[in-house]
CSV table of C-alpha atoms in Angstrom, one decimal:
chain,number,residue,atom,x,y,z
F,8,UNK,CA,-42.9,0.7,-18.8
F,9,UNK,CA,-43.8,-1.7,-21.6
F,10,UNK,CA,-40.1,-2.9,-22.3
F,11,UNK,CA,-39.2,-2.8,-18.9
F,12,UNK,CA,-40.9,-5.7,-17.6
F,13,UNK,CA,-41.0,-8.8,-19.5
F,14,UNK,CA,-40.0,-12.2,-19.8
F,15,UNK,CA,-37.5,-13.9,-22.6
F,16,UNK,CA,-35.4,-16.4,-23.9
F,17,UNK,CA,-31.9,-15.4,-24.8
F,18,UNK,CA,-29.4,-18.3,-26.0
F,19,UNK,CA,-31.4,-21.1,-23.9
F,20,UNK,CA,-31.3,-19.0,-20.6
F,21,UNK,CA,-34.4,-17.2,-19.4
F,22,UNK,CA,-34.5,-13.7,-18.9
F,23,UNK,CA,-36.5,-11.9,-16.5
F,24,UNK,CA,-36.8,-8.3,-16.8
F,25,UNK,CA,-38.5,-5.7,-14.4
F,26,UNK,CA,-38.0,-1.7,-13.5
F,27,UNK,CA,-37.5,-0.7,-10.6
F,28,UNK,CA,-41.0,0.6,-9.4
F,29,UNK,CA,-41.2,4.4,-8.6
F,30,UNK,CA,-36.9,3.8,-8.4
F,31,UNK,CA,-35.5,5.3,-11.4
F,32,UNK,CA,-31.7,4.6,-10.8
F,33,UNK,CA,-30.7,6.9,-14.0
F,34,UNK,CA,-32.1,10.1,-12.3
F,35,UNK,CA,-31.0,9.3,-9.2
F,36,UNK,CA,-27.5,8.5,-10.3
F,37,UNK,CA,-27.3,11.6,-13.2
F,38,UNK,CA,-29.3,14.2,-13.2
F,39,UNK,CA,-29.2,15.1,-9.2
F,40,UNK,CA,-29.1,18.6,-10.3
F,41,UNK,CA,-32.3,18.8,-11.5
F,42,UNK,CA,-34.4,17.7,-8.6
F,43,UNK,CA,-35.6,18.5,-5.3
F,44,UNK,CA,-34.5,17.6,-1.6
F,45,UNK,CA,-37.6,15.9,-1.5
F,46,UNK,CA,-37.5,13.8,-4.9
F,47,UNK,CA,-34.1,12.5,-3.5
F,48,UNK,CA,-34.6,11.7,-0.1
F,49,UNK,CA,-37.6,9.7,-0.9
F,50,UNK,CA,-35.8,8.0,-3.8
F,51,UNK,CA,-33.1,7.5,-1.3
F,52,UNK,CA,-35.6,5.2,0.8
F,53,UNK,CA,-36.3,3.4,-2.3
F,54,UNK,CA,-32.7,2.7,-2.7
F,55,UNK,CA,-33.0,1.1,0.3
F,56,UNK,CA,-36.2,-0.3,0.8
F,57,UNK,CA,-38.5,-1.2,-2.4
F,58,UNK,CA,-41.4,-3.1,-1.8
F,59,UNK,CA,-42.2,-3.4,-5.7
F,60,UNK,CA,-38.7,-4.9,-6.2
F,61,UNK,CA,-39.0,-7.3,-3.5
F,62,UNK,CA,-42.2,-8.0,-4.6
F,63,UNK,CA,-41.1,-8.8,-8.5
F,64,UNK,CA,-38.1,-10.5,-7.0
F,65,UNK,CA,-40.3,-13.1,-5.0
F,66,UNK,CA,-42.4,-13.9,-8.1
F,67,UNK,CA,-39.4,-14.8,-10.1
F,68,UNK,CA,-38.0,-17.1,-7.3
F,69,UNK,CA,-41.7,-18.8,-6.9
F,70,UNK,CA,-41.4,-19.1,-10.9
F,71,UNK,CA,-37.7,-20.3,-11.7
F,72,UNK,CA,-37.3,-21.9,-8.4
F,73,UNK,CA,-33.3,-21.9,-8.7
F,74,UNK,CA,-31.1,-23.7,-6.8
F,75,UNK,CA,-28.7,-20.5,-5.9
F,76,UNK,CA,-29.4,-17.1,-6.4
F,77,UNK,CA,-26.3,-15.2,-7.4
F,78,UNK,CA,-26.5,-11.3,-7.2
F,79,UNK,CA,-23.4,-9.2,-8.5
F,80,UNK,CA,-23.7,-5.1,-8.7
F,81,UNK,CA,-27.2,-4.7,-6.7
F,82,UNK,CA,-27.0,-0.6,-7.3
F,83,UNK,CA,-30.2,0.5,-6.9
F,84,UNK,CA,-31.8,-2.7,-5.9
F,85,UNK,CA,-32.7,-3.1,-2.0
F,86,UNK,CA,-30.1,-5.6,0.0
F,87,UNK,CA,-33.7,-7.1,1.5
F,88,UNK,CA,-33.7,-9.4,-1.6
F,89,UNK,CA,-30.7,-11.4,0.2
F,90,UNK,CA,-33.2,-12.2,3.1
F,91,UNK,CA,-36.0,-13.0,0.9
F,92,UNK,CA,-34.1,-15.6,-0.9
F,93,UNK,CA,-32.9,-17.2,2.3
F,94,UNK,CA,-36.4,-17.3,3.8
F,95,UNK,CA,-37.4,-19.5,0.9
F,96,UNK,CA,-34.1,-21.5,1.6
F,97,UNK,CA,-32.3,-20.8,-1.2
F,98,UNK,CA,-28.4,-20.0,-0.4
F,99,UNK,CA,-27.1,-16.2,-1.7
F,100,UNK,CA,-23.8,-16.0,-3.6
F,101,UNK,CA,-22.9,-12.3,-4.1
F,102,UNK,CA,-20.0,-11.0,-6.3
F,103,UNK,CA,-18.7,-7.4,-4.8
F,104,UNK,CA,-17.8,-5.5,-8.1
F,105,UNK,CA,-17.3,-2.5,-6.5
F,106,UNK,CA,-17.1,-0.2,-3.5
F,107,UNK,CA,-20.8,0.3,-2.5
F,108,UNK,CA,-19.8,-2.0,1.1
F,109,UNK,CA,-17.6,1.0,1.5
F,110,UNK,CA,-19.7,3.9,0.9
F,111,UNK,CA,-22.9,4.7,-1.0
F,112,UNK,CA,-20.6,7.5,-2.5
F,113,UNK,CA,-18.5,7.6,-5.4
F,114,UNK,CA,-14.9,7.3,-5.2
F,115,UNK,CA,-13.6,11.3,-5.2
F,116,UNK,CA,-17.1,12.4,-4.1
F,117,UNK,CA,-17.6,14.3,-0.9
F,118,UNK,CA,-19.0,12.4,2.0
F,119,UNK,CA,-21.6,12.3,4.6
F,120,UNK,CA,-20.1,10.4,7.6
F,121,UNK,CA,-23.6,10.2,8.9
F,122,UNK,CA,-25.1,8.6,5.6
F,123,UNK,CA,-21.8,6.1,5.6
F,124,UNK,CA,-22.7,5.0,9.0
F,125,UNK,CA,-25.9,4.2,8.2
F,126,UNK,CA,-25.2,2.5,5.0
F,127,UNK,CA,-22.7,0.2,6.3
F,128,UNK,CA,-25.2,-0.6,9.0
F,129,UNK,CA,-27.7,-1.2,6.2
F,130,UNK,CA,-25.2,-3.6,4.9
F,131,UNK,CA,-24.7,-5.8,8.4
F,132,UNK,CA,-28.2,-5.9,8.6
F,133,UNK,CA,-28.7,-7.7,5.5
F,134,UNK,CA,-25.7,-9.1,4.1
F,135,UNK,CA,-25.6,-11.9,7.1
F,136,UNK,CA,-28.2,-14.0,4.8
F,137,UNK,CA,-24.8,-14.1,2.0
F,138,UNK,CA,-23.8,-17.9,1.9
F,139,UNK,CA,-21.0,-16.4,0.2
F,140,UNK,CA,-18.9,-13.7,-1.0
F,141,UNK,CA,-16.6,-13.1,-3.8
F,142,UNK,CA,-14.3,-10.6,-5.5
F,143,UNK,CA,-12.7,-10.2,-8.7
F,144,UNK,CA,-9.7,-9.3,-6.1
F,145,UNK,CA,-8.3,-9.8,-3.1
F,146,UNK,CA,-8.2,-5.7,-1.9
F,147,UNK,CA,-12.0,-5.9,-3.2
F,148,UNK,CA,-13.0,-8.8,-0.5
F,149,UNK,CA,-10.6,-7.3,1.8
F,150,UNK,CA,-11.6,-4.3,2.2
F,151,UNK,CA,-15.6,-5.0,1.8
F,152,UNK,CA,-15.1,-7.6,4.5
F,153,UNK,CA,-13.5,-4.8,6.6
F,154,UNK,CA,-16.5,-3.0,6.8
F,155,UNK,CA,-18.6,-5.9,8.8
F,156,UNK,CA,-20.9,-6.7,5.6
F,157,UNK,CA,-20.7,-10.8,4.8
F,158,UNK,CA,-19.9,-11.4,8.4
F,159,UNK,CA,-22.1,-14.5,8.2
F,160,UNK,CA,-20.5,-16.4,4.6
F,161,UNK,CA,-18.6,-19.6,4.9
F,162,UNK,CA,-17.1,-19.1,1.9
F,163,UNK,CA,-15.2,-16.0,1.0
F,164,UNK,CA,-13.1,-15.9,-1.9
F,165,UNK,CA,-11.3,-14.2,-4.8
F,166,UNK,CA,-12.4,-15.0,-8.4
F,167,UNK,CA,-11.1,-12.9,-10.9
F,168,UNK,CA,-13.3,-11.9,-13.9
F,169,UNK,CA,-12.6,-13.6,-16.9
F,170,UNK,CA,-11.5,-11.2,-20.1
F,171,UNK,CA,-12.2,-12.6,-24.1
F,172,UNK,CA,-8.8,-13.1,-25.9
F,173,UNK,CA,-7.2,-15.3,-28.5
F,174,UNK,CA,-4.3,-17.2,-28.5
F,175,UNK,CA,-3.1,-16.9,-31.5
F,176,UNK,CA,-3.6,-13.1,-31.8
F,177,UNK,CA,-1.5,-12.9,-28.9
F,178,UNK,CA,1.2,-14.9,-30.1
F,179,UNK,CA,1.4,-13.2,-33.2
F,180,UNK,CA,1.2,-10.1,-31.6
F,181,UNK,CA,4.2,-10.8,-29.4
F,182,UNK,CA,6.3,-12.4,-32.4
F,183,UNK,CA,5.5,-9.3,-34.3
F,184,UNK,CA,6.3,-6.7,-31.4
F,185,UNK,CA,8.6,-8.4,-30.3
F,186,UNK,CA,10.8,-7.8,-33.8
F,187,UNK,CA,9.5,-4.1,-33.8
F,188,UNK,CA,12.8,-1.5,-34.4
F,189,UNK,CA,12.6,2.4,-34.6
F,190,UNK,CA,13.6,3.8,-31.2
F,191,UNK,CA,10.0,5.8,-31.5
F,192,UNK,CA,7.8,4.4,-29.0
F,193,UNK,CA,4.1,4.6,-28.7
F,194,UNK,CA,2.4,4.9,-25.4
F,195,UNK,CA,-1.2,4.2,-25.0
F,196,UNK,CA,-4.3,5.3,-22.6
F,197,UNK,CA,-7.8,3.9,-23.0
F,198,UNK,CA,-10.6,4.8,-20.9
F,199,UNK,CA,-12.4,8.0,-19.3
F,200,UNK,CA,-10.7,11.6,-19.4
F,201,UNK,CA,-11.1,12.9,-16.2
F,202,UNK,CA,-8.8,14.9,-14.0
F,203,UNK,CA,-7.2,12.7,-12.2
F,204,UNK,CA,-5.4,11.5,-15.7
F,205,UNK,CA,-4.0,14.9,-15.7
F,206,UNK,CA,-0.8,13.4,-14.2
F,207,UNK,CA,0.0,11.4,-17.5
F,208,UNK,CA,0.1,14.8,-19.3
F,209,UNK,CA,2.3,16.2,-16.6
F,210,UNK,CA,4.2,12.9,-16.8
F,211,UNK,CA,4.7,12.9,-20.8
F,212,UNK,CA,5.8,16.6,-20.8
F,213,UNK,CA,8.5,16.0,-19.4
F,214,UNK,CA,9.9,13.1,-21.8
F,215,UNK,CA,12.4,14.9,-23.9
F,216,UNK,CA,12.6,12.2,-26.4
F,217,UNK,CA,11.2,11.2,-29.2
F,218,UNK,CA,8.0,8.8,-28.4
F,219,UNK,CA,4.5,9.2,-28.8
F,220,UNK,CA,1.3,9.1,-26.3
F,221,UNK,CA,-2.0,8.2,-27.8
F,222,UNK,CA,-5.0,8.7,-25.7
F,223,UNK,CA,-8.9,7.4,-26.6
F,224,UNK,CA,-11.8,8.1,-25.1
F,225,UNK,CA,-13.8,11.1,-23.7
F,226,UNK,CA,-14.8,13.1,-20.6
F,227,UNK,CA,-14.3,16.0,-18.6
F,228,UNK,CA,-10.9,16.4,-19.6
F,229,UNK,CA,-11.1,16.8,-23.0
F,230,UNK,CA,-10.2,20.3,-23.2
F,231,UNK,CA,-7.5,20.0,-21.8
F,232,UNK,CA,-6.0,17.1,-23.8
F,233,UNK,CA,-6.7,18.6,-27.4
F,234,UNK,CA,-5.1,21.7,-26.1
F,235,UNK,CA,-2.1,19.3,-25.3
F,236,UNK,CA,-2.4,17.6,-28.4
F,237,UNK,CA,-2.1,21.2,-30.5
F,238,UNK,CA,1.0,22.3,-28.5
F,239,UNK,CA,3.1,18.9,-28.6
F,240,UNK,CA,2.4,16.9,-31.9
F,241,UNK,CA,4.1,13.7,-30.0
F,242,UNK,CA,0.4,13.6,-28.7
F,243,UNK,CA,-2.2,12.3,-30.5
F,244,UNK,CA,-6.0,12.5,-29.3
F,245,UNK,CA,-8.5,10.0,-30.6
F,246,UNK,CA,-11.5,10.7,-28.8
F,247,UNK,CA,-13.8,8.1,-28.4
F,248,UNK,CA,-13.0,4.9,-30.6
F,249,UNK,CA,-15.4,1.8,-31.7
F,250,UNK,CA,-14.0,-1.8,-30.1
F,251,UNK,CA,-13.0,-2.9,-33.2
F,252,UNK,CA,-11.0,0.5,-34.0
F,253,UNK,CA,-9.8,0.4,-30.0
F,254,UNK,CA,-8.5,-3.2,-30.9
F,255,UNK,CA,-6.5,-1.7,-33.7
F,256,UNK,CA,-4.8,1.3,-31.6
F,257,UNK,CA,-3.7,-2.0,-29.0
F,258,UNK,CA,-2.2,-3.8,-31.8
F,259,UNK,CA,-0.3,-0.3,-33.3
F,260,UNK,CA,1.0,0.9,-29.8
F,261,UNK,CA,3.9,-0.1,-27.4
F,262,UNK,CA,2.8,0.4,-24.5
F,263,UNK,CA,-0.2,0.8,-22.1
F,264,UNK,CA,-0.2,3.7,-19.6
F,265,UNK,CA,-2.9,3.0,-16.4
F,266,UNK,CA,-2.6,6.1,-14.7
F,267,UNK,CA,-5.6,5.4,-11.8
F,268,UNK,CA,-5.9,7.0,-8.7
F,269,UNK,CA,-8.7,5.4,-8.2
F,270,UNK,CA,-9.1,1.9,-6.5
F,271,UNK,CA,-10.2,-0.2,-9.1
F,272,UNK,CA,-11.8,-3.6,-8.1
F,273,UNK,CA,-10.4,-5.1,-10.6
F,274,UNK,CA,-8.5,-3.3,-13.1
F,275,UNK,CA,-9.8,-5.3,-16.6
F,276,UNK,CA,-8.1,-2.7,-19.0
F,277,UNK,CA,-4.8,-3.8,-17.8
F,278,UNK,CA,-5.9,-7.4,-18.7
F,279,UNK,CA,-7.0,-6.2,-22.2
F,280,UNK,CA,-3.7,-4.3,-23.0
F,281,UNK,CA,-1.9,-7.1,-21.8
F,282,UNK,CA,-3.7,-9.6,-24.0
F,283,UNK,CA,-2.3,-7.3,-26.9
F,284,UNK,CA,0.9,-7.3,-26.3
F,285,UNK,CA,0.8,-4.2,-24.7
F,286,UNK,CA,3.2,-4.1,-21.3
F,287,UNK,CA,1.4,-2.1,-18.7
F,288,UNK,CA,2.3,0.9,-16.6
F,289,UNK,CA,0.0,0.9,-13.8
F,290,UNK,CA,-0.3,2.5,-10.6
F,291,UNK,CA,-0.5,0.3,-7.4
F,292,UNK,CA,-4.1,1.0,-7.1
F,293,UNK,CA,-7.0,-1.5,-6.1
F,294,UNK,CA,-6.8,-5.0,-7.8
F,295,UNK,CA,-4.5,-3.8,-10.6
F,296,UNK,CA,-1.0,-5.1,-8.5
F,297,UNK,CA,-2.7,-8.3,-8.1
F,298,UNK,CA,-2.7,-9.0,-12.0
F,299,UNK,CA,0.6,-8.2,-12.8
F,300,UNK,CA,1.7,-10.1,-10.1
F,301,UNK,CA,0.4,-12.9,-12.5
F,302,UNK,CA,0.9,-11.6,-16.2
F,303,UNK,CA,4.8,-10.0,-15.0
F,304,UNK,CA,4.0,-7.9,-18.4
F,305,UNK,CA,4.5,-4.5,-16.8
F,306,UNK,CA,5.3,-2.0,-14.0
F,307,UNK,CA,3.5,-0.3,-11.0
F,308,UNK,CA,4.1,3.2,-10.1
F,309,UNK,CA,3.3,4.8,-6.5
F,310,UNK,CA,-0.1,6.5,-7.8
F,311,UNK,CA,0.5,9.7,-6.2
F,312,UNK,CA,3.7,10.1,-7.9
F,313,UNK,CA,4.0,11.1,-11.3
F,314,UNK,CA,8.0,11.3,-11.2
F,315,UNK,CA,7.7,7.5,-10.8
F,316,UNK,CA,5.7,7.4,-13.7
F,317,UNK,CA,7.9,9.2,-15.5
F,318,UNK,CA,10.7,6.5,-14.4
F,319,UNK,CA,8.5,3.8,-15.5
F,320,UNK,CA,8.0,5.5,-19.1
F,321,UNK,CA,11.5,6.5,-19.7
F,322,UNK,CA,11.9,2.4,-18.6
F,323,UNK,CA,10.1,1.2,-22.0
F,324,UNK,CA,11.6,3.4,-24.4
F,325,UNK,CA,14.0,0.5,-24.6
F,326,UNK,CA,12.9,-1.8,-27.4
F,327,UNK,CA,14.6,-4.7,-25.7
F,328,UNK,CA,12.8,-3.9,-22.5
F,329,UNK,CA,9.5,-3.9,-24.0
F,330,UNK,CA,10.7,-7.8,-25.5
F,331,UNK,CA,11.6,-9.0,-22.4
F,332,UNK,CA,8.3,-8.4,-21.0
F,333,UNK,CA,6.4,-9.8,-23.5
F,334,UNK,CA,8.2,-12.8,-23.2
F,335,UNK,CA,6.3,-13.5,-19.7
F,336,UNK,CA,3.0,-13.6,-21.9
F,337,UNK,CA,4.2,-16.6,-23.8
F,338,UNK,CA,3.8,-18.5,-20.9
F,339,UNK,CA,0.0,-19.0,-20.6
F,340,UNK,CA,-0.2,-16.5,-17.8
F,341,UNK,CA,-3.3,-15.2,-19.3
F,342,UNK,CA,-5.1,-18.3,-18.7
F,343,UNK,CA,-6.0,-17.3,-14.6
F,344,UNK,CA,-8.1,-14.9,-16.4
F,345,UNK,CA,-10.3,-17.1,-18.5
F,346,UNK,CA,-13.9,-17.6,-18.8
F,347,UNK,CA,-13.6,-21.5,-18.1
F,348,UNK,CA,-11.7,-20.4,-14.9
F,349,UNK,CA,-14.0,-18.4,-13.9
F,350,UNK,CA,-17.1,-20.7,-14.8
F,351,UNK,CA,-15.4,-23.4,-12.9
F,352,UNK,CA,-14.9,-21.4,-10.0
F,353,UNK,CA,-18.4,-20.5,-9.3
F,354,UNK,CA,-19.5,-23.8,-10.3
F,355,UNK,CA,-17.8,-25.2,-7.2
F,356,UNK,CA,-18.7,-22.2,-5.0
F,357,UNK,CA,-22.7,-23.5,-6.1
F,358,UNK,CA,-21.9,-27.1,-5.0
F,359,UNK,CA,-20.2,-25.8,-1.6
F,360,UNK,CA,-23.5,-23.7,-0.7
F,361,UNK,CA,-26.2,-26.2,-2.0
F,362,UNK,CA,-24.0,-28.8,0.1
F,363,UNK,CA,-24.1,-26.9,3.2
F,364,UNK,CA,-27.4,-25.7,2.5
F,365,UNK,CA,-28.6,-29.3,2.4
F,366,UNK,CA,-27.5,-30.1,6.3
């Protein structure tokens, strides 16, 4: 389309834009439904294979001639790119984001075996031409690596994402919670409503005292939560809030519930509660253990297990409790997570590849 391709400037960096050919990665990722076998087998070959993509992709190399070419989530863009951009010697840095080396299939969806198979051959094929890999954690490179893709990288290593937050908010924030009385505490969950968040209702039912549970956002589970809300006026639904407005529920809550079963890559809401003063019951999911390893604001919970979640929520109905874990934030902990971290870690991994590029 007319928007889709383009060129532009944004904040001194150039911006090149392109669609994705006869690929439309919307459809093909949300309205399944209403297609035909045929529509989606042959936009499952152009998933995989998209000549127009590789075509656009070569342009822009011939034109920006980069030094590195650093892809992150490629959903919906063909893995041949990686061997394109080593043909014209340029070395590949790639930042998995999520669980496509795994399986082509969402987390919770029903497999193929067949289709995994192939895919993770796919990946082998084409991933040998990655200079180097990187996660936002150490289960995410793990357990991509597992799967044979990035077999060829020199470098493989974790770089967490980085997460905007202010120092002084933060400090205030834990000054201010820190003095909080009342023995009425306010629990917290931010994200999608989906089924599997059904163990924090189960969870909270069972808390006989007096607290509260505050849940934003919107999904499938809705229903299901506004019919909790109207039976137990301890909960309070919020639907879907504005940033700003979210940043306001952080800073009038206790404490941030995490209730994932699924493997998150990283786990960046945890980081976001944390840099409100928010201590963080999580379960011991993906990358989520591997940042309260660092921050020590919070507790993990076996994710099948929503007695141990109840354990870890009857935990912070102590005021005292909550204090003592917010003192661990004081410390600067939050600092592994910041964008000149981050920045300075890729800028070295760029150095390492041109180096060994240029032997």
């Amino acid at each position: 389309g007319k928007d889709a391709n383009g060129v532009e400037t944004i904040g001194g960096v150039k911006v090149v834009r392109n669609s994705g050919g006869k690929f439309q990665l919307y459809r093909f990722c949300y309205q399944k439904g209403e297609t035909s076998k045929i529509w989606k087998a042959r936009q499952k070959l152009y998933y995989y294979f998209n000549r127009y993509i590789e075509q656009r992709f070569e342009m822009a190399l011939d034109e920006l001639k980069p030094d590195v070419v650093h892809t992150n989530s490629l959903s919906g863009i063909p893995k041949t790119i990686w061997e394109i951009a080593e043909e014209k010697g340029i070395p590949v840095v790639h930042t998995v984001r999520d669980t496509l080396p795994i399986s082509p299939y969402v987390y919770g969806h029903r497999e193929n075996k067949t289709i995994v198979a192939i895919h993770r051959a796919y990946g082998r094929r084409y991933s040998k031409y990655v200079s180097a890999v990187t996660a936002p954690s150490e289960y995410t490179l793990e357990t991509s690596l597992a799967t044979g893709w990035f077999s060829a990288a020199k470098i493989k290593r974790r770089v967490f994402n980085c997460v905007k937050y202010d120092d002084e908010r933060l400090k205030r924030l834990i000054d201010e919670k820190s003095r909080r009385s009342g023995s009425r505490i306010k629990f917290m969950y931010a994200g999608r409503l989906v089924s599997i968040k059904a163990q924090l209702l189960k969870a909270f039912s069972e808390m006989r005292e007096e607290c509260e549970l505050h849940i934003c956002g919107t999904g499938e589970l809705k229903p299901d939560i506004e019919r909790a809300a109207s039976a137990d006026k301890r909960i309070n639904f919020h639907g879907r809030l504005s940033s700003d407005r979210l940043q306001e529920m952080y800073e009038q809550c206790d404490v941030l519930i995490v209730p994932s079963c699924w493997p998150e890559p990283f786990g960046r809401v945890v980081i976001e509660g944390n840099a409100s003063a928010l201590p963080v019951i999580a379960a011991d999911r993906g990358g989520i253990p591997e940042i309260l390893e660092i921050t020590k604001c919070g507790k993990l919970y076996d994710a099948d297990s929503s007695l141990e979640l109840l354990s870890c929520m009857k935990t912070y109905l102590s005021r005292e409790k909550i204090g003592e874990s917010l003192q661990h934030l004081g410390d600067g902990r939050l600092s592994a997570f910041s964008a000149d971290k981050q920045l300075n870690s890729f800028l070295e991994i760029y150095q390492m590849c041109k180096f060994q590029n240029a032997r």
